[in-house]
Coordinates of C-alpha atoms and ligand atoms in Angstrom, one line a residue:
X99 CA 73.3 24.1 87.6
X100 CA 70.2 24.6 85.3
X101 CA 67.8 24.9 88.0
X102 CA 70.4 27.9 88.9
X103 CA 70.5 29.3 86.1
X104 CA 66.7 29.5 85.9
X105 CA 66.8 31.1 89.2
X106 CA 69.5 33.6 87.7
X107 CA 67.2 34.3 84.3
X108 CA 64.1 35.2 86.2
X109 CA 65.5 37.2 89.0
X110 CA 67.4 39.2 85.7
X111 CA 64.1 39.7 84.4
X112 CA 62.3 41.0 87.3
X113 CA 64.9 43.6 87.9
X114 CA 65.3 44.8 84.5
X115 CA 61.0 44.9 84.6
X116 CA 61.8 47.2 87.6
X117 CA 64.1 49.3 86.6
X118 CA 61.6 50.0 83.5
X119 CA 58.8 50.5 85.8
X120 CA 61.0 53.2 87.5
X121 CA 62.4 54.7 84.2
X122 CA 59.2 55.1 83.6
X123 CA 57.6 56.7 86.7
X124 CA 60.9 59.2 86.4
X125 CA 60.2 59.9 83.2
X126 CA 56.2 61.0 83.7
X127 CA 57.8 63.1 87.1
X128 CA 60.3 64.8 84.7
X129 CA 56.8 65.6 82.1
X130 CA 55.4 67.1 85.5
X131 CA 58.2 69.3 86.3
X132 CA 58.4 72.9 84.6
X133 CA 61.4 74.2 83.2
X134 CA 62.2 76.5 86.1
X135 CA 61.4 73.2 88.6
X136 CA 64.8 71.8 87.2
X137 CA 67.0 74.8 87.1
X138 CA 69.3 75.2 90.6
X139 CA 69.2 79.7 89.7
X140 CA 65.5 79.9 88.7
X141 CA 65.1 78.0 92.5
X142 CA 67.9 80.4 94.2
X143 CA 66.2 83.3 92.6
X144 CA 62.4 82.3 94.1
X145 CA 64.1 81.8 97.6
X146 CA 65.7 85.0 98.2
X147 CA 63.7 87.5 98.3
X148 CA 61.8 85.6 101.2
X149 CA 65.4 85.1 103.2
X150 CA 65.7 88.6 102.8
X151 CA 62.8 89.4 104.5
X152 CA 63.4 86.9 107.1
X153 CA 66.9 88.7 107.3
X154 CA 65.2 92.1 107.7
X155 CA 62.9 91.3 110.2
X156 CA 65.4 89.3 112.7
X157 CA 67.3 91.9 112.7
X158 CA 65.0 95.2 113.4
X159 CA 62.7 92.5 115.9
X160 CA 65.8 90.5 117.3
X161 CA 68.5 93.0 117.1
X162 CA 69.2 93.8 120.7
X163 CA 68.9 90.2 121.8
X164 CA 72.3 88.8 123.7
X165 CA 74.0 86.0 122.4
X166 CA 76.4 85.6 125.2
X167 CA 77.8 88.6 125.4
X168 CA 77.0 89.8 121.8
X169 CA 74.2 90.9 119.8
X170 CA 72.1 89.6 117.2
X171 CA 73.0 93.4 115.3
X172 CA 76.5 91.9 115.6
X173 CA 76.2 88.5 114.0
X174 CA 74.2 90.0 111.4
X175 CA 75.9 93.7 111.1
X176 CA 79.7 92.0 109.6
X177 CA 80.8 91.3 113.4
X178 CA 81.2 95.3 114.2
X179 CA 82.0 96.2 117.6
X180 CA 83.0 92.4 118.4
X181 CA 86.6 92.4 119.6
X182 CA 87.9 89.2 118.6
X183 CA 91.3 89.6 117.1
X184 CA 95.0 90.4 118.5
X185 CA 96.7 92.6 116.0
X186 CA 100.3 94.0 117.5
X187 CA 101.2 97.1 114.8
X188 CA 98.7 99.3 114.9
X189 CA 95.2 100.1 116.7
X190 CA 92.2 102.6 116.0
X191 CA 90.7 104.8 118.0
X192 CA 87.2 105.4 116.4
X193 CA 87.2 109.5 117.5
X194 CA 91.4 109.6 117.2
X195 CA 92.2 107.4 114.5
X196 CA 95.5 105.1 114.0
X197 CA 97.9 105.0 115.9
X198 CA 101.3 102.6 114.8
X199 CA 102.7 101.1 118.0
X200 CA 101.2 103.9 120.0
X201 CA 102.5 106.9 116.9
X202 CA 100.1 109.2 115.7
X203 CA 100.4 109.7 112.2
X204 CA 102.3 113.2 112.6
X205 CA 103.9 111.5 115.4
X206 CA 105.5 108.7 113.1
X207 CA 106.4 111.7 110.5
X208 CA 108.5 113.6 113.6
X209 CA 110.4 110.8 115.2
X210 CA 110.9 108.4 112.6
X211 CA 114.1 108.6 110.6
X212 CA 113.8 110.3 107.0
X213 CA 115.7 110.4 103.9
X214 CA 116.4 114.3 104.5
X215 CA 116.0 116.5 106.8
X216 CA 112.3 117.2 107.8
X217 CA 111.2 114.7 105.0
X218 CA 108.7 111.5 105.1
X219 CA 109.4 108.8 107.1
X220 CA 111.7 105.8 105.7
X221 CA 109.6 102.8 105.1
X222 CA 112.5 100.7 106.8
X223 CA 112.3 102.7 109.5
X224 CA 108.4 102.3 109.7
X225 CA 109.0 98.9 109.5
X226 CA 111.1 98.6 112.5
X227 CA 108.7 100.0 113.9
X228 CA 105.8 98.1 113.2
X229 CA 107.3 94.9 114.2
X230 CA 109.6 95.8 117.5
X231 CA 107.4 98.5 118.3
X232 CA 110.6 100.9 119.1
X233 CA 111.4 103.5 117.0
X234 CA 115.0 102.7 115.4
X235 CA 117.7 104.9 114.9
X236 CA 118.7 106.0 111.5
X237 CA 121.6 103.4 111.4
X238 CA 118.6 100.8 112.2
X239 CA 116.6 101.6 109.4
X240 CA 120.0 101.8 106.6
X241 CA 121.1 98.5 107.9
X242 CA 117.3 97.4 107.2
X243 CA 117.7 98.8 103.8
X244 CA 120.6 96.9 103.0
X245 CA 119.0 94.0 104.4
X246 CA 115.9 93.9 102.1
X247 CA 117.8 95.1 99.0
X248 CA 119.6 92.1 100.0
X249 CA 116.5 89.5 99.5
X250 CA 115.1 91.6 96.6
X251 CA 116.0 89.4 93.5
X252 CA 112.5 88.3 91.8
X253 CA 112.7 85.0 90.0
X254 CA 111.8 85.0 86.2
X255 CA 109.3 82.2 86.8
X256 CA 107.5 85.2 88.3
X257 CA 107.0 87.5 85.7
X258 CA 106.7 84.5 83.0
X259 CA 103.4 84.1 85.4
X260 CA 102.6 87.4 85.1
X261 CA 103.3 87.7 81.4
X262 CA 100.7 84.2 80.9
X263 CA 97.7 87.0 81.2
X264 CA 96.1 88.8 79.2
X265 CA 97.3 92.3 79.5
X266 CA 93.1 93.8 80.1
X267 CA 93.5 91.3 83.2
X268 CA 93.1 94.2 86.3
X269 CA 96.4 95.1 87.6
X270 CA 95.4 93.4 91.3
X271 CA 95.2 89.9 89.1
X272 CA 98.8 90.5 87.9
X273 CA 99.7 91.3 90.7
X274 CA 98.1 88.9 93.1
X275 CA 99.6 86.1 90.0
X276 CA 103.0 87.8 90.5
X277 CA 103.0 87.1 94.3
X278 CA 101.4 83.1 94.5
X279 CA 104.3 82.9 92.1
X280 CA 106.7 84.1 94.8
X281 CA 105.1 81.6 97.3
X282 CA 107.2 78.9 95.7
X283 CA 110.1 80.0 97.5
X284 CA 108.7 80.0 100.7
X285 CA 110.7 79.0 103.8
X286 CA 108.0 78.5 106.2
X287 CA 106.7 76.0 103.7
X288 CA 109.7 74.1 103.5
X289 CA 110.7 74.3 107.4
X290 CA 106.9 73.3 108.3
X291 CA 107.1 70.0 105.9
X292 CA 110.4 69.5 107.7
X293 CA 108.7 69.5 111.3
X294 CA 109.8 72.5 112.5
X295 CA 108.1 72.6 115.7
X296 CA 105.4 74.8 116.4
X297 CA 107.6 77.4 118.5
X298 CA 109.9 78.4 116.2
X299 CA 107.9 78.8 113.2
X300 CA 108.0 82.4 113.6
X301 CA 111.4 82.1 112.1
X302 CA 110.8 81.3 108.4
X303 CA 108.1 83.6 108.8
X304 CA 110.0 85.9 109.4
X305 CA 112.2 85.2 106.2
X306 CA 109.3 84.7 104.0
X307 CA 107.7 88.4 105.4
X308 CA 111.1 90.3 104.7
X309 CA 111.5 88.5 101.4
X310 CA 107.9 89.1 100.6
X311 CA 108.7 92.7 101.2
X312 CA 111.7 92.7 99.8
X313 CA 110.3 91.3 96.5
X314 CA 106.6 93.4 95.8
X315 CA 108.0 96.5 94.9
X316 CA 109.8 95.0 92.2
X317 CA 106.7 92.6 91.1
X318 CA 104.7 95.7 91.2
X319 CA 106.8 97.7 89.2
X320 CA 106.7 94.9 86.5
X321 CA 102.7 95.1 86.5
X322 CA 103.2 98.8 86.0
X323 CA 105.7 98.8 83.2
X324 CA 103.8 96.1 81.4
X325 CA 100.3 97.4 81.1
X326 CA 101.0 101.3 80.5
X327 CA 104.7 101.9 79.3
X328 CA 106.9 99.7 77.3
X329 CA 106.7 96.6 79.0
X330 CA 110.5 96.9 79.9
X331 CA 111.2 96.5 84.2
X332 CA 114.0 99.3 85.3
X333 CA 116.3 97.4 87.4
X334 CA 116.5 98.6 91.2
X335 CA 118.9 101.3 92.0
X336 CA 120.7 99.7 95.4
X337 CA 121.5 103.7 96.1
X338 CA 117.8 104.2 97.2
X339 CA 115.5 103.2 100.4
X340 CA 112.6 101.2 99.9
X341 CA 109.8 103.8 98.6
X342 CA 112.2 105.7 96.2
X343 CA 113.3 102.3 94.8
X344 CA 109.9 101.5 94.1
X345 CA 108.9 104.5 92.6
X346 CA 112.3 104.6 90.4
X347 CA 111.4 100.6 89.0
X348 CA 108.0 102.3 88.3
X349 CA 109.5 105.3 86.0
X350 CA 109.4 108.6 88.3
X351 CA 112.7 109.9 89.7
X352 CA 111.2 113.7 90.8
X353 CA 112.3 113.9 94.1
X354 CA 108.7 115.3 95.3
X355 CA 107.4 111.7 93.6
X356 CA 110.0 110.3 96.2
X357 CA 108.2 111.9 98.7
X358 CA 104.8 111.5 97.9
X359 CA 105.3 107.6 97.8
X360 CA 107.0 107.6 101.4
X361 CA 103.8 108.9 102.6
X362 CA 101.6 106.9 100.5
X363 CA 103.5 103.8 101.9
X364 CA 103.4 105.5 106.1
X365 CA 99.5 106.0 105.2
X366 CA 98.7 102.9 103.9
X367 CA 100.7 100.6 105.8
X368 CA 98.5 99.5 108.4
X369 CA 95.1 99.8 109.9
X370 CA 94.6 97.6 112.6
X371 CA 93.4 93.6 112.4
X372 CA 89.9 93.7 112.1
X373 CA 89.4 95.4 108.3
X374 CA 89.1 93.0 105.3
X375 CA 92.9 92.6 104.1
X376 CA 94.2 92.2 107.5
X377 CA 91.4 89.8 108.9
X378 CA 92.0 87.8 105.8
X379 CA 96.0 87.5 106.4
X380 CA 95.3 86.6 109.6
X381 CA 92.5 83.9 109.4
X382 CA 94.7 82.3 106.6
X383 CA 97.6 82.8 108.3
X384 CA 95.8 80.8 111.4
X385 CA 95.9 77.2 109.2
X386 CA 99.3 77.8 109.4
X387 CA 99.3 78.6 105.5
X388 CA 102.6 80.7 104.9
X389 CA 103.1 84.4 104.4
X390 CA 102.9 84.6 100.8
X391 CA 99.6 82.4 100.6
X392 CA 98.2 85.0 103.6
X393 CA 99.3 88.2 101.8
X394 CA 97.8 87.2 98.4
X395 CA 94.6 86.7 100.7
X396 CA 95.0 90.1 101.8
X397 CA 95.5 91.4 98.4
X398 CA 92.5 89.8 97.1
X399 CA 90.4 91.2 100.0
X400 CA 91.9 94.8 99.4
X401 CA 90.7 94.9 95.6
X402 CA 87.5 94.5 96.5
X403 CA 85.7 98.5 96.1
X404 CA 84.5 98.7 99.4
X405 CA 87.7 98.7 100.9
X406 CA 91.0 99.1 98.4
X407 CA 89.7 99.7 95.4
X408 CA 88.4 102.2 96.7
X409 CA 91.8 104.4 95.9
X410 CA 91.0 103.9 92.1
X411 CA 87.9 104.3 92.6
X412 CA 88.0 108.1 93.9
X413 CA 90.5 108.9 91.7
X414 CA 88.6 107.8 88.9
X415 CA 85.3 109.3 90.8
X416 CA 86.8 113.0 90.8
X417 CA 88.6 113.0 87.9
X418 CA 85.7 112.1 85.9
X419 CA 83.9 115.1 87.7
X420 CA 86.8 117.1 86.4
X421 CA 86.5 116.0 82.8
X422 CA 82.9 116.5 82.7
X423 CA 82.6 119.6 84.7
X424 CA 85.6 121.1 84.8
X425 CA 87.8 122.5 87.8
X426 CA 86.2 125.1 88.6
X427 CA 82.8 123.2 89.4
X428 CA 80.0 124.9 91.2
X429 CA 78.9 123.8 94.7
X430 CA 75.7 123.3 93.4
X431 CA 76.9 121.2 90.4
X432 CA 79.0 118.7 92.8
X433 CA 76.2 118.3 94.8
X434 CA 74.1 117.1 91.7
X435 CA 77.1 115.2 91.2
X436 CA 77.1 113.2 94.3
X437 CA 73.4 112.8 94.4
X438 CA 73.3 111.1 91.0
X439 CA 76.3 108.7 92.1
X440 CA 73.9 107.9 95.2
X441 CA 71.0 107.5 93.3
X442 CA 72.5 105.2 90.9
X443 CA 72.7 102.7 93.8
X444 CA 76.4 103.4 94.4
X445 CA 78.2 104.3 97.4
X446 CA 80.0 107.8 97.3
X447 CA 84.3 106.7 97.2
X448 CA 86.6 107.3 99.7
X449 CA 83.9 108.9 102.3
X450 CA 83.0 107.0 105.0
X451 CA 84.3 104.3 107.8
X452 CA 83.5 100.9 108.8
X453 CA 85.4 102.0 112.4
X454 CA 86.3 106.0 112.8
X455 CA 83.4 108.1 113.1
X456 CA 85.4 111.2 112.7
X457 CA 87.6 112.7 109.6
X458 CA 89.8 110.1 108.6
X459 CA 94.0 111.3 109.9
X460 CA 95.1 109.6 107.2
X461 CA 92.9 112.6 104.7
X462 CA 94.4 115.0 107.3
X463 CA 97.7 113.7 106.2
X464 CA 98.1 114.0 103.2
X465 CA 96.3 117.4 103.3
X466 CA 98.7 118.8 104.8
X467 CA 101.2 116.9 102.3
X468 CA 99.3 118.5 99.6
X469 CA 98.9 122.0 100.9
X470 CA 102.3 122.2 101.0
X471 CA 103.5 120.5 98.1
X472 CA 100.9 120.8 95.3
X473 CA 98.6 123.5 96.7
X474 CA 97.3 124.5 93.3
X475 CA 96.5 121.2 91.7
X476 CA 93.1 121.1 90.2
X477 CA 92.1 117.3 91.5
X478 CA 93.5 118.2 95.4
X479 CA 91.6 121.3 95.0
X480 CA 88.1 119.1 93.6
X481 CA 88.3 116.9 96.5
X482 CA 88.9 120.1 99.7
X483 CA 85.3 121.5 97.5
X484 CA 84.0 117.9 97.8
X485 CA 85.3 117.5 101.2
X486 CA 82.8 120.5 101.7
X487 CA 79.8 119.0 100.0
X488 CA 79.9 115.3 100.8
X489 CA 79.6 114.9 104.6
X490 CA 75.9 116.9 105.0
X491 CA 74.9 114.9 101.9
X492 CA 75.7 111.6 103.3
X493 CA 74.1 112.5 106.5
X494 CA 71.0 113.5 104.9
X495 CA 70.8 109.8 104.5
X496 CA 70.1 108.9 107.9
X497 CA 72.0 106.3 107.8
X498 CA 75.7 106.6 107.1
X499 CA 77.8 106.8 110.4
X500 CA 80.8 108.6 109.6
X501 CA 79.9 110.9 106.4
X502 CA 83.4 112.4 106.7
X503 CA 86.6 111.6 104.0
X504 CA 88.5 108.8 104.5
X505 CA 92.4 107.4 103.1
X506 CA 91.5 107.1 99.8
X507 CA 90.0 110.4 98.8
X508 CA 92.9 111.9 98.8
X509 CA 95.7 109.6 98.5
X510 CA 95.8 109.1 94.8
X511 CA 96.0 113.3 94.4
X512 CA 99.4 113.7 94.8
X513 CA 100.8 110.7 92.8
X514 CA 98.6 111.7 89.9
X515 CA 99.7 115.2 90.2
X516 CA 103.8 113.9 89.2
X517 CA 102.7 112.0 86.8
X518 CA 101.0 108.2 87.7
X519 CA 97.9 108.8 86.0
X520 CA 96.6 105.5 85.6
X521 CA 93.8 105.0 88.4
X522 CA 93.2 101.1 87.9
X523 CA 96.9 100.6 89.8
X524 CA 96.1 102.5 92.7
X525 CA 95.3 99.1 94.5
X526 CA 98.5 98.0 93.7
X527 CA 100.1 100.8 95.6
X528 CA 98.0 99.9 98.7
X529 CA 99.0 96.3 98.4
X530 CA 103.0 97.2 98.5
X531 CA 101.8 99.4 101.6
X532 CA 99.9 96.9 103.2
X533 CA 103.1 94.5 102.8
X534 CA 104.2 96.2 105.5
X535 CA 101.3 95.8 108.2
X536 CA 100.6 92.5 107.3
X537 CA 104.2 91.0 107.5
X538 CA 104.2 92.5 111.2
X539 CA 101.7 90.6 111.9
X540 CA 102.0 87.6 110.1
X541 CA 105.5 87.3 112.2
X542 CA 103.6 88.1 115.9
X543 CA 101.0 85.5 114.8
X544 CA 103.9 82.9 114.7
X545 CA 105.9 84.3 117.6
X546 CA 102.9 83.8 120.1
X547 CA 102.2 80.7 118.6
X548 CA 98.0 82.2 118.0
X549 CA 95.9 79.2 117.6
X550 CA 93.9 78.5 114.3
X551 CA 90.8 81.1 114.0
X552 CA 87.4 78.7 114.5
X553 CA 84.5 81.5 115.1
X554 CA 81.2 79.8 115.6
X555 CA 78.4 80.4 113.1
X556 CA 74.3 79.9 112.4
X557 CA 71.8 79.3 110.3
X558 CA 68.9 82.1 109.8
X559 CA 66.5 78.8 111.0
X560 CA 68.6 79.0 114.5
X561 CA 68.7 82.4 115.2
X562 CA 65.4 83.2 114.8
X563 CA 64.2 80.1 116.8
X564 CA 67.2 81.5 119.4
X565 CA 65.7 84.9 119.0
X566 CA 61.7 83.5 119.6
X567 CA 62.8 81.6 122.6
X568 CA 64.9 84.5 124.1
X569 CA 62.1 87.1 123.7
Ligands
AMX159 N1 78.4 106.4 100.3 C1 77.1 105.9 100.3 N2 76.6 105.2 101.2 C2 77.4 104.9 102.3 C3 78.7 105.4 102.4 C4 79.2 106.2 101.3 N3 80.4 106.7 101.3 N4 79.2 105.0 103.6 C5 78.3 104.3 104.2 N5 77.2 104.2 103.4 C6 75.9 103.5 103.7 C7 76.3 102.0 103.7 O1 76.4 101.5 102.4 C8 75.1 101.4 104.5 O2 74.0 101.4 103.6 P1 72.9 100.2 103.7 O3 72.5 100.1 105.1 O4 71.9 100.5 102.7 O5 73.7 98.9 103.3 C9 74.9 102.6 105.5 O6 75.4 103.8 104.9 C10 75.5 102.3 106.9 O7 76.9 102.1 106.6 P2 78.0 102.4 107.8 O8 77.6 101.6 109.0 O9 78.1 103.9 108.0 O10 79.3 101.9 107.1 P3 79.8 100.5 106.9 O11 80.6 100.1 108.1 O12 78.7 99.5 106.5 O13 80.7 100.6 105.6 C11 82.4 101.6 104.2 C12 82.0 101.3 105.7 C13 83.8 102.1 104.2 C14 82.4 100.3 103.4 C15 81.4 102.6 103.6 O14 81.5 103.8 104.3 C16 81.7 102.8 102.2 O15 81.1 102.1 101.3 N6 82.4 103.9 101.8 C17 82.8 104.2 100.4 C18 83.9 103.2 99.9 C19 85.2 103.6 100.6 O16 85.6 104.7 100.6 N7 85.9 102.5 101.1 C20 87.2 102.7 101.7 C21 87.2 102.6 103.2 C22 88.6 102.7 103.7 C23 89.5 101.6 103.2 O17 89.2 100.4 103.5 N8 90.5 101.8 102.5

């Protein structure tokens, strides 16, 4: 036993001699390091500028080089031009534009029932549309009312949520709160924990999308109430379709408003599979995550300014051109205007496509809307004058592909003009839009049973030893 112990003492020793020795030598490497050695940003910030370089010359060296049946400009360009998704609502034609189920725009507007005579489409009616693909009688689209005034109660759990932040959070955080707190009444949820089997999942997704809809008008409304009028929701009036309802819970009963937020909702609704809100639905929706979880994906995807955000953005964009310059601004003044936006490293709102390369029909729209209904407002007529001035501008670049308006230009204008003034909640307006498309989807993606999304990705280090071997 003592011998043992011995053993035990000296063996104690020599480690704790080691572990001294190598306190030590870490401590003289530590002396030899410089502050910016041991700091993960200061590292980042050295690296990049030479992986953008590397970035840079793959691409205008490499470009053109085939990776199966795709190019390098592809991987590297934000997948344009790769057709990897099947999206069943809607599809766009880069020269024509969208098309719903095969409808024009103006198409949609003629055949689809309206709340009067010669009006804007019903968003029921839309919807019926968007996910049978046949466009539904007027009866149809009533019974589809009653149907989602039917699912419409919002829990208060919902707007205690929304309520638990602060009121300067950005009305796309209240609102994105406001629908996760939905979520936890999903069916799919609760059928999939169940073991529902794989084929009939489309089911609860189908009563999580019409509740989903159902539901974001009112959450909406709640956002808007809360941060610009007296925090008080106006309950739903069951006499009304799906648009007016929502733009009565928001405060504006003008029966023009009514109309103006019928289109807004046709306009918005969908835009094919491939731009960020829908791609994001869809890839969440893949893991077999339920609506709610895909829609808030969406959501967060659409505030970004590149894509939603860009509807506050313009508004804000040519109303602050207004303020400073006034209406009546010169040619040569708004084209001062959009140089100095340029040159302050910021893209020019609501111009531009990532897909059309002509004049967006969604602006073509709602010009028509506006020509007809508020011809003489001072904002509609800023953006026809910038409508002018932008598109040589932007292709003075050299760079821009489609220099012509798009959506969001012009969709704000008419809202504004009866009265919803506040430009940070455009987004918002999208989202309950893009409820719409999305659901369509979401329920499609269930019906056929699409697998989970998997695309294959690479390092810079093996596509330029790709790119070196190929050439
Ligand atoms: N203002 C300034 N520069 C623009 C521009 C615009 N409106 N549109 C394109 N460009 C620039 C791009 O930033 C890019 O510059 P870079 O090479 O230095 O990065 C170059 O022109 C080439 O771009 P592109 O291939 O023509 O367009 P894209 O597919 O890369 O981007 C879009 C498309 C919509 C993001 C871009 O046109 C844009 O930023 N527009 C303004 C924001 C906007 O209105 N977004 C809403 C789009 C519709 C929607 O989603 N609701």
């Amino acid at each position: 036993m003592g011998f043992l112990r011995g053993i035990t003492a000296l063996s104690n020793l020599r480690s704790r001699l080691g572990q001294q020795t190598t306190q030590l030598g870490s401590l003289r490497w530590l002396q030899s390091q410089s502050a910016s050695d041991l700091d993960l940003r200061s590292q980042l910030k050295d690296q990049i500028p030479e992986q953008q370089e590397r970035l840079k010359k793959i691409k205008s060296e490499y470009g053109k080089v085939q990776l199966g049946n795709i190019t390098v400009d592809m991987v590297l360009g934000g997948m344009r031009g790769i057709t990897g998704l099947l999206w069943e609502p809607s599809l766009v034609d880069p020269e024509e534009g969208i098309r719903l189920r095969g409808l024009t725009l103006p198409e949609c507007q003629k055949l689809l029932p309206a709340a009067s005579p010669g009006g804007e489409p019903l968003a029921e009616g839309l919807l019926w549309l968007l996910v049978t693909g046949k466009v539904p009688s007027k009866e149809q689209a009533v019974a589809l009312s009653k149907e989602l005034q039917s699912r419409s109660a919002v829990p208060d759990h919902v707007y205690k949520g929304i309520d638990s932040l602060p009121v300067t959070a950005h009305p796309m955080t209240q609102f994105v709160t406001g629908v996760m707190a939905l979520q936890v009444e999903s069916e799919f949820q609760k059928a999939y924990e169940q073991g529902m089997p794989k084929s009939k999942l489309w089911e609860p997704a189908y009563e999580d999308c019409m509740n989903l809809i159902a539901r974001v008008p009112a959450v909406a409304a709640y956002v808007y109430r809360r941060l610009y009028k007296d925090g008080r929701a106006i309950p739903a009036d069951k006499s009304l379709d799906h648009a007016a309802n929502f733009s009565h819970m928001l405060g504006f009963d003008d029966p023009k408003m009514l109309e103006s937020v019928r289109l807004f909702l046709l306009v918005h609704s969908d835009h094919e599979g491939g731009n960020v809100s829908g791609h994001a639905s869809h890839v969440v929706a893949s893991a077999l995550a339920d609506p709610y979880r895909a829609y808030a994906a969406a959501m967060n995807g659409l505030a970004g300014p590149l894509h939603g955000l860009a509807t506050q953005e313009a508004l804000l964009w040519v109303k602050s051109i207004a303020k400073e310059f006034g209406e009546d601004v010169t040619t040569e003044k708004l084209k001062e205007v959009v140089w100095k936006t340029l040159n302050s490293g910021k893209v020019v709102p609501g111009f531009g496509h990532g897909v059309l390369r002509k004049t967006d029909p969604r602006f073509t729209c709602q010009r028509k809307f506006a020509l007809k209904h508020i011809p003489d407002d001072p904002i509609f007529q800023l953006v026809l004058k910038l409508q002018e001035v932008v598109p040589p501008i932007l292709t003075s670049l050299g760079k821009v592909k489609n220099p012509w308006p798009n959506v969001d230009i012009l969709s704000g204008v008419p809202l504004n003009h009866f009265g919803l003034s506040e430009d940070r909640y455009y987004t918002v307006l999208f989202g309950v839009s893009r409820s719409l498309g999305v659901s369509a989807q979401l329920i499609w993606d269930r019906a056929l049973g699409l697998p989970i999304e998997r695309p294959k990705s690479v390092t810079l280090d093996w596509l330029e030893d790709y790119c070196k071997k190929s050439a």
